[in-house]
Coordinates of C-alpha atoms in Angstrom, one line a residue:
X1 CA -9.4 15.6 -2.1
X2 CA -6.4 13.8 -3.6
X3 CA -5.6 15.0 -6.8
X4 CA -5.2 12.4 -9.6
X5 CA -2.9 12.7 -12.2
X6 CA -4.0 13.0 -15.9
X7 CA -2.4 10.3 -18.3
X8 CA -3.7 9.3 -21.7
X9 CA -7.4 10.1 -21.1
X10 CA -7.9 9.1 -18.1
X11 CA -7.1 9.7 -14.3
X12 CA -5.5 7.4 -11.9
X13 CA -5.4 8.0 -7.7
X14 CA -1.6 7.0 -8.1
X15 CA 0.9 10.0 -7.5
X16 CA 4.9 10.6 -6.6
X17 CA 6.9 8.3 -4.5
X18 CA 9.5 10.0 -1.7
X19 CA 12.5 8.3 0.1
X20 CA 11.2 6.0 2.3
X21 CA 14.3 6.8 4.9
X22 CA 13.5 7.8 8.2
X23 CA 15.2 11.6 9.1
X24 CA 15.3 14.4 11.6
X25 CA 11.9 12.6 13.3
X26 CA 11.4 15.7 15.8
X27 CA 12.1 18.4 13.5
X28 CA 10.7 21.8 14.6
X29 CA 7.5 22.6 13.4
X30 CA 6.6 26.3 12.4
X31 CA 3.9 27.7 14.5
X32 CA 1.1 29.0 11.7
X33 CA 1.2 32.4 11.7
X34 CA -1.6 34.6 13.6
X35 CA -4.5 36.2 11.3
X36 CA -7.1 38.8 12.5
X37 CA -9.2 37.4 10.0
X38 CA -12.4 36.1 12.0
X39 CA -13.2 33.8 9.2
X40 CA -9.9 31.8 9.8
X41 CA -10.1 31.8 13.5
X42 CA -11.3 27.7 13.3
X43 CA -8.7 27.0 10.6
X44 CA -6.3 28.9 13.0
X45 CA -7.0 27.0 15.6
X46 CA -7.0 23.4 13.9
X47 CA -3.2 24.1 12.6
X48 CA -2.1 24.9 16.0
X49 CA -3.7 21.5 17.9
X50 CA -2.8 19.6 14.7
X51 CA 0.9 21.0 15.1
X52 CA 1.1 19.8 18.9
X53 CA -0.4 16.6 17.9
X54 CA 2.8 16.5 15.7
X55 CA 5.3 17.3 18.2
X56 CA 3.6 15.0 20.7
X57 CA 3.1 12.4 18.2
X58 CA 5.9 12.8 15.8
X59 CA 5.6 8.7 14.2
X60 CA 1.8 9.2 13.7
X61 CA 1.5 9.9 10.0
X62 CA -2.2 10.3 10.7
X63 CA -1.4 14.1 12.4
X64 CA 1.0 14.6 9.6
X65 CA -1.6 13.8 6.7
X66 CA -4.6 15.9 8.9
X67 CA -2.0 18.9 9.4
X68 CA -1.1 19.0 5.7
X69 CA -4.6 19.2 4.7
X70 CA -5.6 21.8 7.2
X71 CA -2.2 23.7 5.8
X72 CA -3.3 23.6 2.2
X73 CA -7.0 25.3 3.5
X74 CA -5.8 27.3 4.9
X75 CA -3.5 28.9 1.9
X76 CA -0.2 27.6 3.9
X77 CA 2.8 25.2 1.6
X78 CA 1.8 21.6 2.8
X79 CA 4.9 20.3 1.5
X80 CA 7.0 19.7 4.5
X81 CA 3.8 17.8 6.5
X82 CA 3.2 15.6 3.9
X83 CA 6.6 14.9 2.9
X84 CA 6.2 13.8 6.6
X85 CA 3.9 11.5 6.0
X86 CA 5.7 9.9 3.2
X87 CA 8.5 8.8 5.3
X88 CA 6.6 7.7 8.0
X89 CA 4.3 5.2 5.5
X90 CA 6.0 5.4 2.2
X91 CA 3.9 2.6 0.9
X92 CA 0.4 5.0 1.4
X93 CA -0.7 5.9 -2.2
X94 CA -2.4 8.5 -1.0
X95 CA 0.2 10.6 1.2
X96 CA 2.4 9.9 -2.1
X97 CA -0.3 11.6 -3.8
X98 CA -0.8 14.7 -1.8
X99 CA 2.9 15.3 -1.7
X100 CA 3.1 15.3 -5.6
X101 CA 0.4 18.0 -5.6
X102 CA 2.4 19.9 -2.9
X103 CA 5.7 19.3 -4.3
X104 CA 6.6 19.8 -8.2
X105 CA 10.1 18.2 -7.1
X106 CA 8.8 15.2 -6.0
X107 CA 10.6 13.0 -9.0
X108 CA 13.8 13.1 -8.1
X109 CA 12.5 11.7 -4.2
X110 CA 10.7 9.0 -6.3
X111 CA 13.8 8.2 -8.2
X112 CA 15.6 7.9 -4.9
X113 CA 13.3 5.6 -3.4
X114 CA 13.4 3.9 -6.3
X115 CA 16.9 2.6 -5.4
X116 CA 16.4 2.1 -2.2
X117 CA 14.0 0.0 -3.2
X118 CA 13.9 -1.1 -6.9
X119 CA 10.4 -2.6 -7.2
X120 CA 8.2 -0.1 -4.8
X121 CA 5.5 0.0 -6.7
X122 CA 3.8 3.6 -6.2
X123 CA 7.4 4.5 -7.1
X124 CA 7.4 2.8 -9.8
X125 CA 4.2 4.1 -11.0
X126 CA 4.9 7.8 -10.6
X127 CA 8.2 7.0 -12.7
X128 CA 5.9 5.4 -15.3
X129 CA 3.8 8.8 -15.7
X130 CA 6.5 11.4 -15.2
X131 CA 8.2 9.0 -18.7
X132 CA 4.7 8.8 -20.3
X133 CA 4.6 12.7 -19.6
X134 CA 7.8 12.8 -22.0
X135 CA 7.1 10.3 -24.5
X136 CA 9.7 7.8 -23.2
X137 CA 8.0 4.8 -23.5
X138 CA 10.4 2.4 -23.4
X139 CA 11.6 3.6 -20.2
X140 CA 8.3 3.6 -18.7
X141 CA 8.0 -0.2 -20.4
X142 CA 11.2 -1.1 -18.5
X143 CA 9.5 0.7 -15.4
X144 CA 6.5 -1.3 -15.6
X145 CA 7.9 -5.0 -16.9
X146 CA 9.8 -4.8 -14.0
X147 CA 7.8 -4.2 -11.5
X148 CA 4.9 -6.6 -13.2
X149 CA 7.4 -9.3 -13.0
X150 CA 7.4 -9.0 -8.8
X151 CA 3.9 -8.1 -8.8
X152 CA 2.0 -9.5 -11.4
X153 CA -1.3 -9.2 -10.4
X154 CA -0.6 -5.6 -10.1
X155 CA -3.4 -4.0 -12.0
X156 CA -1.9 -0.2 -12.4
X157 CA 0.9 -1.7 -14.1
X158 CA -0.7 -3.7 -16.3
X159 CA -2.7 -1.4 -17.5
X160 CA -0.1 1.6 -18.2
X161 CA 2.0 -0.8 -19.2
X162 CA -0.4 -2.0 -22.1
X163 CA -0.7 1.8 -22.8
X164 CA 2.7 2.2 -23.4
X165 CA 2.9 -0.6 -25.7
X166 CA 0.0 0.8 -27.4
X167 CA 2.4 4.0 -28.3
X168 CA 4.2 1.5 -30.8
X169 CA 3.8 -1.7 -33.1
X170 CA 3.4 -4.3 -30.6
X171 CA -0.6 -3.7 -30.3
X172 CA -1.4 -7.2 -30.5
X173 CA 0.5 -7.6 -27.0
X174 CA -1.3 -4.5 -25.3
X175 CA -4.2 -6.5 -26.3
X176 CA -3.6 -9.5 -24.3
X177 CA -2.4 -7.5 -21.4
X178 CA -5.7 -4.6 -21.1
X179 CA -7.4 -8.6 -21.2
X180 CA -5.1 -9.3 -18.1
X181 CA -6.6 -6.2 -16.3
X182 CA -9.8 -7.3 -17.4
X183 CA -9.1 -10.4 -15.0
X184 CA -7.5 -8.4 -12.5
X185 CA -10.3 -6.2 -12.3
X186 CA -13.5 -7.4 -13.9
X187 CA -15.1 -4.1 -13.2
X188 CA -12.6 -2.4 -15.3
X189 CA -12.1 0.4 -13.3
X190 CA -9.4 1.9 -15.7
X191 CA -11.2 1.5 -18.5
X192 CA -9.2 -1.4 -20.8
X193 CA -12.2 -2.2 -22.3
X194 CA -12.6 0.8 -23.8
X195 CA -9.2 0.6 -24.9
X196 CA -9.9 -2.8 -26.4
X197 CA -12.4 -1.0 -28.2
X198 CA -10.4 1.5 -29.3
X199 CA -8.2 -1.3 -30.3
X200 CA -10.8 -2.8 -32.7
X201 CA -10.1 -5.8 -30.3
X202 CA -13.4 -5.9 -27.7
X203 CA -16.5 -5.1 -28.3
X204 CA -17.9 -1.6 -28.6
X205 CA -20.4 -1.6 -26.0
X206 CA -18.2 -2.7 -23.2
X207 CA -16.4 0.6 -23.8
X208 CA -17.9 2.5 -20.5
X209 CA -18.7 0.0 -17.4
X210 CA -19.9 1.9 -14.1
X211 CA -16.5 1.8 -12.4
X212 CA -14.8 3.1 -15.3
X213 CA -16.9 6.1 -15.4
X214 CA -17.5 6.4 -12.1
X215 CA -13.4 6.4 -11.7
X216 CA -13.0 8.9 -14.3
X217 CA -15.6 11.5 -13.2
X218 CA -14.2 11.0 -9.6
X219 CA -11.2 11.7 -10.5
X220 CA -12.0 15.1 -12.8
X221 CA -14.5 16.7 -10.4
X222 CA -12.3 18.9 -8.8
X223 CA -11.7 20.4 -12.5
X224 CA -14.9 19.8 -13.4
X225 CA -16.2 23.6 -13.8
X226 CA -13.1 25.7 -14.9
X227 CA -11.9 22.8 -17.5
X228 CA -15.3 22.4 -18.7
X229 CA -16.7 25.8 -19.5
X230 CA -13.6 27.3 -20.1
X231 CA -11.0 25.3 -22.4
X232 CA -13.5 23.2 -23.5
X233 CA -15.9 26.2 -24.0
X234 CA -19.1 24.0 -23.0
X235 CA -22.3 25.6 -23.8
X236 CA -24.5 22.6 -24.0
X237 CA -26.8 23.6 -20.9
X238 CA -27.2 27.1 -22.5
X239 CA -28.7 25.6 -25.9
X240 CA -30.9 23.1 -24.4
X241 CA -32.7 25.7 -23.0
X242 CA -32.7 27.7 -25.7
X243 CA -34.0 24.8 -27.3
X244 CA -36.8 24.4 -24.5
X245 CA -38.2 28.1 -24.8
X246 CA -38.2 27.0 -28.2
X247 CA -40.3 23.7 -28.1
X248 CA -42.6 25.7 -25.4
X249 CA -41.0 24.3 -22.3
X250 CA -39.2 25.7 -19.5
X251 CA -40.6 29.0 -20.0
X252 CA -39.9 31.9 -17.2
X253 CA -44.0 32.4 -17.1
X254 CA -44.4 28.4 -16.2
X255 CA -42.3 26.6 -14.7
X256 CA -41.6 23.0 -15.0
X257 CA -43.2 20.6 -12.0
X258 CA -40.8 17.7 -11.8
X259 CA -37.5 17.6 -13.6
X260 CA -34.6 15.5 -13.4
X261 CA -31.2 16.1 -14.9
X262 CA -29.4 12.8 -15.7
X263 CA -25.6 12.6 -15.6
X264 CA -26.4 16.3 -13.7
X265 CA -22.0 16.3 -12.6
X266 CA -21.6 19.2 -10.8
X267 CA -25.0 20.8 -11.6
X268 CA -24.0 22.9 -14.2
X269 CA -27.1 22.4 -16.3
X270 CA -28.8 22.1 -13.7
X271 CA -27.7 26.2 -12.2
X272 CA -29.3 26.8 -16.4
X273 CA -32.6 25.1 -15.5
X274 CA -32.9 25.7 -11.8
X275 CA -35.1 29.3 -12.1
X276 CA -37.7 27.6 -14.8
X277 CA -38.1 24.4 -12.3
X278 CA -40.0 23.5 -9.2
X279 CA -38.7 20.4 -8.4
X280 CA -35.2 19.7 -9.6
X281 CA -34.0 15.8 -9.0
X282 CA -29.8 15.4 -10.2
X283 CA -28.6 11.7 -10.7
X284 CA -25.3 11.1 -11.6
X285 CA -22.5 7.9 -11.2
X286 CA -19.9 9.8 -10.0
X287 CA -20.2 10.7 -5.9
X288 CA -17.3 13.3 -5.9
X289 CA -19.7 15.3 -8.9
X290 CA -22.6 14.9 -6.0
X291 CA -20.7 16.4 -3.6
X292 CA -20.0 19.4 -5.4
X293 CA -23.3 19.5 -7.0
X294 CA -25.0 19.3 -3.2
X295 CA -22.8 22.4 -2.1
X296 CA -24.3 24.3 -4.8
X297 CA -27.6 23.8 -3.1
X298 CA -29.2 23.7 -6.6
X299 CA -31.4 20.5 -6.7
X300 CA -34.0 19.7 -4.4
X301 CA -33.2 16.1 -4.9
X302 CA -29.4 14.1 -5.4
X303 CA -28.7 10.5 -6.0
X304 CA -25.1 8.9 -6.8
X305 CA -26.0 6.0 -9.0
X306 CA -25.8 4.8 -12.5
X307 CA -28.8 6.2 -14.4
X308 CA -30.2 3.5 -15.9
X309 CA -30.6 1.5 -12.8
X310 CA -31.8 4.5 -10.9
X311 CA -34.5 5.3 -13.7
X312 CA -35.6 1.4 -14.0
X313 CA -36.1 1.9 -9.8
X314 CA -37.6 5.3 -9.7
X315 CA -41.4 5.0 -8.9
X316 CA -41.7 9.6 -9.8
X317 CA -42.7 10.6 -13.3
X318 CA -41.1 14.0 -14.7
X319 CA -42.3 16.6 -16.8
X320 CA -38.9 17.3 -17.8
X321 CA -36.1 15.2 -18.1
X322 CA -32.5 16.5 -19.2
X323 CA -29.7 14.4 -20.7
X324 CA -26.8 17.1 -21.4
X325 CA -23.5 15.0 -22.8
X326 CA -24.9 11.5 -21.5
X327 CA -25.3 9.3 -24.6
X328 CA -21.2 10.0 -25.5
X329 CA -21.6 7.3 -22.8
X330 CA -24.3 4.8 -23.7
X331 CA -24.0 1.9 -26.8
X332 CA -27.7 1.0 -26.2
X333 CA -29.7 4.1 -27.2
X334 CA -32.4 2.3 -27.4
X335 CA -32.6 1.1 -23.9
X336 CA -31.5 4.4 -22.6
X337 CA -34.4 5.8 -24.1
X338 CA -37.0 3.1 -23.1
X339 CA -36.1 3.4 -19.3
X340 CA -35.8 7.7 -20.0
X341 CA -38.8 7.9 -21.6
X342 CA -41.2 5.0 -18.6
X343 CA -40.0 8.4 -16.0
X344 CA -41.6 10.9 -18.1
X345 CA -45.2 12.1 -18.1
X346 CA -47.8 11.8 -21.1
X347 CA -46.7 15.0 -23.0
X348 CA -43.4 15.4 -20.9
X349 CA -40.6 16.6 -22.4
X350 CA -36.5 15.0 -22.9
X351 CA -34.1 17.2 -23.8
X352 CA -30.7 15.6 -24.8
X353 CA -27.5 16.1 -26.8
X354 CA -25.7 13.6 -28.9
X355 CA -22.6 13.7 -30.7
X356 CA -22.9 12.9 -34.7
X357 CA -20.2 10.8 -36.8
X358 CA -18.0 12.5 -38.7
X359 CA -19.3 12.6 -42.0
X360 CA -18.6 9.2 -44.1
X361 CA -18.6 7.2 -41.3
X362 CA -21.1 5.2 -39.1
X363 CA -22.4 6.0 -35.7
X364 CA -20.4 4.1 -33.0
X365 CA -17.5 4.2 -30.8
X366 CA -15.2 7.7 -32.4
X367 CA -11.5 7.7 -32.1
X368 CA -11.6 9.6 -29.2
X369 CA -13.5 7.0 -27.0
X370 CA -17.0 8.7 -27.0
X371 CA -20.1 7.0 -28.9
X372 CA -21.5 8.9 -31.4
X373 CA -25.6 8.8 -32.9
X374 CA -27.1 9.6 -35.7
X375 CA -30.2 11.6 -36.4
X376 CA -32.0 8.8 -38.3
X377 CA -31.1 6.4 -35.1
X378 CA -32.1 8.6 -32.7
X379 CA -35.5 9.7 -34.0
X380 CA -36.0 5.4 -34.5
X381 CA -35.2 4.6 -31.2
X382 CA -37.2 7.8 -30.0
X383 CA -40.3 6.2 -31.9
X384 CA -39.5 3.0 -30.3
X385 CA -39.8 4.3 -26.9
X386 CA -43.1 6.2 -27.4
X387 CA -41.1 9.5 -28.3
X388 CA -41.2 11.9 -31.0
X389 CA -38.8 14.6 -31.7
X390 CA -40.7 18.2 -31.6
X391 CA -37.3 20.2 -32.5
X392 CA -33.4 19.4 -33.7
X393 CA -30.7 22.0 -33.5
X394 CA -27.5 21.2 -34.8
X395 CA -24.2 23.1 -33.1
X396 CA -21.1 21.9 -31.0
X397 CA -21.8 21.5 -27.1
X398 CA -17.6 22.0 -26.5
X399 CA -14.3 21.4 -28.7
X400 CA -12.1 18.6 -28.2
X401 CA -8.6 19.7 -29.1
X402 CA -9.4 23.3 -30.3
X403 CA -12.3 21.9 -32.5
X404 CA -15.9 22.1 -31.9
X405 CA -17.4 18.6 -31.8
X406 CA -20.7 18.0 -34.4
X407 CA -23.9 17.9 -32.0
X408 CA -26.9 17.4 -31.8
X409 CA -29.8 19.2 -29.6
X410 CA -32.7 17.6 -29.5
X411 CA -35.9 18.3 -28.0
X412 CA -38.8 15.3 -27.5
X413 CA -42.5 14.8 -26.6
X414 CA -43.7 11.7 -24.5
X415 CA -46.3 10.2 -26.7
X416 CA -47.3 7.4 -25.0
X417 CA -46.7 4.7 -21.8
X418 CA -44.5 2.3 -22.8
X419 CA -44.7 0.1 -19.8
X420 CA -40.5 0.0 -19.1

């Protein structure tokens, strides 16, 4: 997987830039070295065809890319393969990528590309982080103006570059330009209008389109698990079933029919819930979080698609359905629960979490980009979709910059059909 880098909240597929000069194009090529290890015998063998394919192929930045990937598997430096690759297609975001995961000294290549070419724009990007990385905004402005001026229907620009401007007065001109990546993109893959929103210039609800997410869960699956559960010490799967023992469900004695665990990510509430259910369904946005998820061989069943369109779609009723950090997501609780609770049986049971404002302030889009709920709004909308709540924990589900975030645990019944 390429490895996006991490810049104001969110994750971009964009990575270092490397001199675009052709050099030493049939350089030797190491010969991996020899392992008894039978379990390395196939990666073994794919480094040594993927080498030849090198020699004999040395302009294919195809057998260069493959030979880097097969390096890193197999726990050799991938640097010099994909460094390779650069050179041969310097323009390929991706190769650009990989190196900057191989390489920490890939700047000063993307500096020298830079002026052998002053408005490459991958280049250009990876100069824009590495100065966002050290608060020097004005150089990444310069960076970005330039390179917008050449390109202006560039959309990685325009967005960072609005995000730099956001660092400093001019907000009313990152304004206009996260609106310019809304025409760019209308799908708002990076997520300007949630910055609008953050902005107090867009509307709240347009905070978390499908690409957006979908973008930003892509891009943090492969640190999905270890950031998760151990920075962000995230324990909501653990208390919503404690909270299901609680409210009688989920018990070890009898086991849940049909479940379905909505926004499942990489399936770790669904590993929590797996032993107390039957059938276990996972439905999540993001397709790199499904891949993961399927190695784990937890659920019976995997989808990649929004929820709310899979649940208006799905013709199976649950007995359990499981909604662990989803609504920091969704504006329209109430619809959310409508479609949730047209899935669940007569007598089924949602379990959910839901962040709550801090105190003195209303429920809606927090400072840090997540919606938050209140009690009183919950249990309305609940009642609204033929749901009543049966328990409510409070607690934190994980911290957000060393501080546990207010949550709430809630447990409902399915009272009646609502005919969503």
């Amino acid at each position: 997987m390429r490895n996006p880098i991490p810049i104001l909240g969110i994750s971009y597929g964009i990575a270092p830039d490397y001199p675009s000069a052709m050099a030493q194009q049939n350089a030797d090529i190491p010969a991996p070295p020899r392992t008894p290890d039978i379990a390395r015998k196939t990666s073994e063998t794919a480094l040594h065809a993927l080498a030849e394919r090198c020699r004999e192929e040395p302009l294919s930045a195809t057998h260069w890319t493959a030979l880097g990937i097969v390096q890193e598997a197999a726990g050799l430096d991938p640097a010099r393969a994909r460094l390779r690759a650069v050179l041969l297609e310097p323009q390929d975001a991706g190769n650009l990528n990989d190196l900057g995961a191989a390489d920490p000294s890939g700047m000063k290549a993307a500096l020298r590309l830079l002026v052998l070419d002053p408005l490459h724009g991958p280049a250009t990007i990876m100069s824009a982080l590495h100065a966002f990385g050290q608060e020097r905004y004005i150089d990444a402005q310069r960076l970005l103006t330039r390179l917008r001026l050449s390109d202006p229907a560039n959309i990685e620009a325009t967005f960072l570059l609005a995000s730099s401007l956001e660092q400093g007065p001019p907000q009313a001109m990152a304004a206009r330009l996260y609106r310019t990546s809304l025409v760019l993109a209308p799908e708002d893959p990076l997520g300007a209008g949630r910055a609008l929103a953050r902005l107090g210039a867009g509307p709240a609800e347009a905070a978390f389109p499908p690409a957006h997410v979908r973008m930003v869960f892509d891009g943090y699956a492969e640190s999905f698990d270890t950031h998760l559960t151990g920075r962000l010490k995230y324990t909501a799967p653990e208390t919503l079933l404690k909270l299901a023992h609680a409210s009688g469900v989920a018990s070890s004695g009898s086991p849940v029919r049909t479940a379905i665990d909505i926004g499942c990510g990489t399936g770790l509430t669904g590993a929590v819930f797996r032993p107390h259910c039957r059938h276990l369904t996972g439905i999540d946005i993001s397709g790199e979080m499904i891949r993961r998820a399927d190695a784990k061989a937890i659920y019976d069943r995997l989808v990649t698609l929004e929820a709310v369109a899979f649940l208006r779609n799905d013709p199976a009723l649950y007995e359990l359905a499981i909604a662990a950090d989803v609504t920091s997501y969704i504006p329209d609780l109430p619809g959310f629960l409508s479609v949730v609770s047209a899935r669940l049986e007569e007598g089924g049971t949602l379990l959910l979490t839901a962040l709550e404002p801090p105190a003195g302030t209303a429920p809606g889009l927090g400072p840090d980009g997540a919606y938050t709920h209140s009690l009183t709004g919950l249990e309305e909308a609940a009642l609204d979709a033929g749901l009543r709540v049966l328990k409510v924990e409070r607690g934190a589900m994980r911290e957000e910059a060393g501080q546990p975030l207010a949550t709430l645990f809630l447990a409902f019944t399915k009272l009646r059909q609502t005919g969503v």
